[in-house]
Short mmCIF file of C-alpha atoms in Angstrom, two decimals:
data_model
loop_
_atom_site.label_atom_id
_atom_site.label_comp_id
_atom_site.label_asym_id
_atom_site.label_seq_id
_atom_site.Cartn_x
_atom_site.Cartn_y
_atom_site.Cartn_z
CA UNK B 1270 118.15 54.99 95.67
CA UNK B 1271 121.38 56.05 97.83
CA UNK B 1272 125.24 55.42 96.18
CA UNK B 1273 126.40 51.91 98.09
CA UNK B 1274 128.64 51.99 101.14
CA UNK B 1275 132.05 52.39 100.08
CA UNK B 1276 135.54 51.73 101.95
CA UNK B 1277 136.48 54.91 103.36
CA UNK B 1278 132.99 56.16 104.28
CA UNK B 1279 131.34 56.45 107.41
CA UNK B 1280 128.01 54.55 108.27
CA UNK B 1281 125.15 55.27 110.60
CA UNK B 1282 123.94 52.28 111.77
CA UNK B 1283 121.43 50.27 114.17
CA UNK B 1284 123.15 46.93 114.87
CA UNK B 1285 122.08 43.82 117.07
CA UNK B 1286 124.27 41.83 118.61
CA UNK B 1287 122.89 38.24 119.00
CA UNK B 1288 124.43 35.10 120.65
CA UNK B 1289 124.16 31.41 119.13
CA UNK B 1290 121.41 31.06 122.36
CA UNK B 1291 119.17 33.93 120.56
CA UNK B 1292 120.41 35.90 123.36
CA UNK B 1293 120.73 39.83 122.76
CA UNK B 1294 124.55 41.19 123.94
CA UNK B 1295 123.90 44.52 122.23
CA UNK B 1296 121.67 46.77 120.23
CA UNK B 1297 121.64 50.21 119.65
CA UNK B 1298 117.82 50.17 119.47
CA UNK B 1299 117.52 49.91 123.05
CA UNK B 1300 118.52 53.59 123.33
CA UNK B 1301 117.10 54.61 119.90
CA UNK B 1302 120.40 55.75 118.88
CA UNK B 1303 122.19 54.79 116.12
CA UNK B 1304 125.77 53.64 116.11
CA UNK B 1305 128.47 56.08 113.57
CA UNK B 1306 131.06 53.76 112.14
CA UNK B 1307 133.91 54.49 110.01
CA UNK B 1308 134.66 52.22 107.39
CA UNK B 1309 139.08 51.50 106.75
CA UNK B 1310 139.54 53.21 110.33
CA UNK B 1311 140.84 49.54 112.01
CA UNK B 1312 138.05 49.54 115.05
CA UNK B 1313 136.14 47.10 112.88
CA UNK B 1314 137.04 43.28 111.54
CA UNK B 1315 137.88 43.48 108.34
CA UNK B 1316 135.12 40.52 107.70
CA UNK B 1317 132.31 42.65 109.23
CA UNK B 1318 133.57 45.69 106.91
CA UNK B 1319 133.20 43.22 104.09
CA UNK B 1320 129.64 42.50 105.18
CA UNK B 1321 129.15 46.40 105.15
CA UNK B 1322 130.42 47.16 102.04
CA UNK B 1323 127.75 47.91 99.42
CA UNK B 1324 124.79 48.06 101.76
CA UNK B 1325 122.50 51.38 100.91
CA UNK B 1326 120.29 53.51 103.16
CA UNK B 1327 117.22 52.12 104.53
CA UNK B 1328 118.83 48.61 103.96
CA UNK B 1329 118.70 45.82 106.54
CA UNK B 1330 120.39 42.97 106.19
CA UNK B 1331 121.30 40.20 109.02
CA UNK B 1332 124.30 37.59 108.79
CA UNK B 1333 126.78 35.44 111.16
CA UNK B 1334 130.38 35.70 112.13
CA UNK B 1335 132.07 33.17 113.76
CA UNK B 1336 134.23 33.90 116.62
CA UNK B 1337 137.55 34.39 114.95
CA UNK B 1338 135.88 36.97 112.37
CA UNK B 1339 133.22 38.63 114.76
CA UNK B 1340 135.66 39.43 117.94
CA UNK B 1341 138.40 37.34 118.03
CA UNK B 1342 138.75 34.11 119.71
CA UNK B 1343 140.01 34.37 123.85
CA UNK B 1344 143.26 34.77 124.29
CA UNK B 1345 144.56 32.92 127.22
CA UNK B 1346 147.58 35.66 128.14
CA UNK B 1347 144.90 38.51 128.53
CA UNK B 1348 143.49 36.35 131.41
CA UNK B 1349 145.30 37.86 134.72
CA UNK B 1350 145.07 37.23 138.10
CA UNK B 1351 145.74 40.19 140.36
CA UNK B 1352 145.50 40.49 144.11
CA UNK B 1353 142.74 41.91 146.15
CA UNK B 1354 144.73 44.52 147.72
CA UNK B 1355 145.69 46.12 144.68
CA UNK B 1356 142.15 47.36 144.37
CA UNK B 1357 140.87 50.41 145.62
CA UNK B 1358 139.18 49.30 149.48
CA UNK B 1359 135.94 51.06 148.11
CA UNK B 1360 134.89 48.48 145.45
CA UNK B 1361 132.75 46.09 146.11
CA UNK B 1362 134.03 43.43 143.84
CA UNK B 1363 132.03 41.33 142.21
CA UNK B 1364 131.91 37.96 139.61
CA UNK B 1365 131.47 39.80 135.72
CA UNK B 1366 131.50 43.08 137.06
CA UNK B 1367 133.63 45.29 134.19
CA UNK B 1368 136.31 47.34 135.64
CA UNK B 1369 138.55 50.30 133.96
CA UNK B 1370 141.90 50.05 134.65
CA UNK B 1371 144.73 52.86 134.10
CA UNK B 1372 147.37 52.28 131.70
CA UNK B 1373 151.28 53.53 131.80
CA UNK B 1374 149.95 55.60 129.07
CA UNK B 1375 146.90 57.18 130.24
CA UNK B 1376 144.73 55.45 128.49
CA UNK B 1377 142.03 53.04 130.12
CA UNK B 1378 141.84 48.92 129.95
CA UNK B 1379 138.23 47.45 130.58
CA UNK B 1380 138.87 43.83 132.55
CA UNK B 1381 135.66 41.52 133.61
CA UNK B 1382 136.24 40.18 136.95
CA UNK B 1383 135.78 36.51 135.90
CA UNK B 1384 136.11 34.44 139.63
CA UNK B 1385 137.17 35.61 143.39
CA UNK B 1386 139.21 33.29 145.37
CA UNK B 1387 140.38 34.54 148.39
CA UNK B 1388 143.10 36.82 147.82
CA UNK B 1389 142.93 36.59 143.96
CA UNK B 1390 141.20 37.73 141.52
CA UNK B 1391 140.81 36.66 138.03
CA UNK B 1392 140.52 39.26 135.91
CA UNK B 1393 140.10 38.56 131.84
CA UNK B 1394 140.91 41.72 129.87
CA UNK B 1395 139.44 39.95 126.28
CA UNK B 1396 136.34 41.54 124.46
CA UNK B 1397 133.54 40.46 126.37
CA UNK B 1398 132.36 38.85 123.01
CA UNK B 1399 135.71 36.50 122.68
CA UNK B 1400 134.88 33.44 121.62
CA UNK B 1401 131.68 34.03 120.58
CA UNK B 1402 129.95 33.93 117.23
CA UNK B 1403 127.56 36.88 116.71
CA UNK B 1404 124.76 37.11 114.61
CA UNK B 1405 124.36 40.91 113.05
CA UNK B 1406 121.13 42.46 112.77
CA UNK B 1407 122.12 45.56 110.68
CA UNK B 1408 119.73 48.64 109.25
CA UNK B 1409 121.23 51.45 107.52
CA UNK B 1410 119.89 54.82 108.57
CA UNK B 1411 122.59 57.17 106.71
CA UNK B 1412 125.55 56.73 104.73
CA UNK B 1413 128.09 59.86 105.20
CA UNK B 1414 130.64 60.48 102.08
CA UNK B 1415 134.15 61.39 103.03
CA UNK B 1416 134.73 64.83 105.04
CA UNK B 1417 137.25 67.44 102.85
CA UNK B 1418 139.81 66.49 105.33
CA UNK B 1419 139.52 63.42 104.83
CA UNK B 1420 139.76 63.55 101.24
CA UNK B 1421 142.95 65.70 102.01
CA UNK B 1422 144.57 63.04 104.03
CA UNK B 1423 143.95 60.59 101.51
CA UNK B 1424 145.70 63.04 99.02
CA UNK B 1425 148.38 63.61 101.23
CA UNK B 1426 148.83 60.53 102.19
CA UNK B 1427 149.07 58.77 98.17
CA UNK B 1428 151.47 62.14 97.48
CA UNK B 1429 153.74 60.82 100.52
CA UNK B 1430 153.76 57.20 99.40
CA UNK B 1431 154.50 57.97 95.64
CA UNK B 1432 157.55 59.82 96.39
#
């Protein structure tokens, strides 16, 4: 038998994403590869980390989040409505089409084009899974123990706090 998942560790994963309607979202079985996930990193809710924790190789194990714990509830604010003219003329916009957009900083913004009226459109920049409770369908395939650098940092990092 494998050592449990720990916080800190990385975890290869295939997950299912299922709706309340039995409805698939995601799964990384559709491309038969597995999803890598680091554990303390802050790109996962700290109640599906929870659910992680502990969980051995070869181990499957499926369980609910609501809303607020799976991908946050929608948040009215990151609902925008921009104009059609400040779109490229080339796209062909369309209702829950997913569009990057460029930030100040370089970086990209994913928005789903939500309604067209007009001259406006409705843009909502939320995970496309706000609001929703998911139901996980988990299987580990391979639990990864911290790199060296890793280790390091955390070394570093306690040596830089105690002093």
């Amino acid at each position: 038998m494998s050592e449990p998942l720990k916080p800190g560790q990385r975890i290869l994963l295939h997950m299912t994403l299922k709706l309340d309607d039995g409805s698939v979202a995601d799964s990384s079985k559709v491309s038969g590869k597995p999803n890598l996930l680091q554990l303390g990193d802050g790109s996962l809710s700290d109640a599906l980390e929870k659910q992680l924790v502990g969980l051995t190789k070869g181990q499957q194990k499926t369980f609910r989040l609501s809303a607020n714990d799976a991908f946050g509830e929608s948040i009215p604010e990151l609902i925008q409505y921009i104009e059609r003219h400040q779109f490229p003329a080339e796209i062909n916009l369309q209702r829950e089409q997913i569009i990057n957009f460029s930030q100040p900083s370089g970086d990209s913004l994913p928005g789903i084009i939500r309604k067209i009226e007009g001259q406006s459109v409705k843009v909502d920049f939320n995970h496309p899974l706000a609001g929703e409770a998911v139901t996980f369908e988990i299987e580990v395939v391979q639990i990864h123990p911290p790199t060296r650098a890793e280790t390091g940092q955390a070394i570093i990092a306690s040596t830089v706090v105690a002093e």
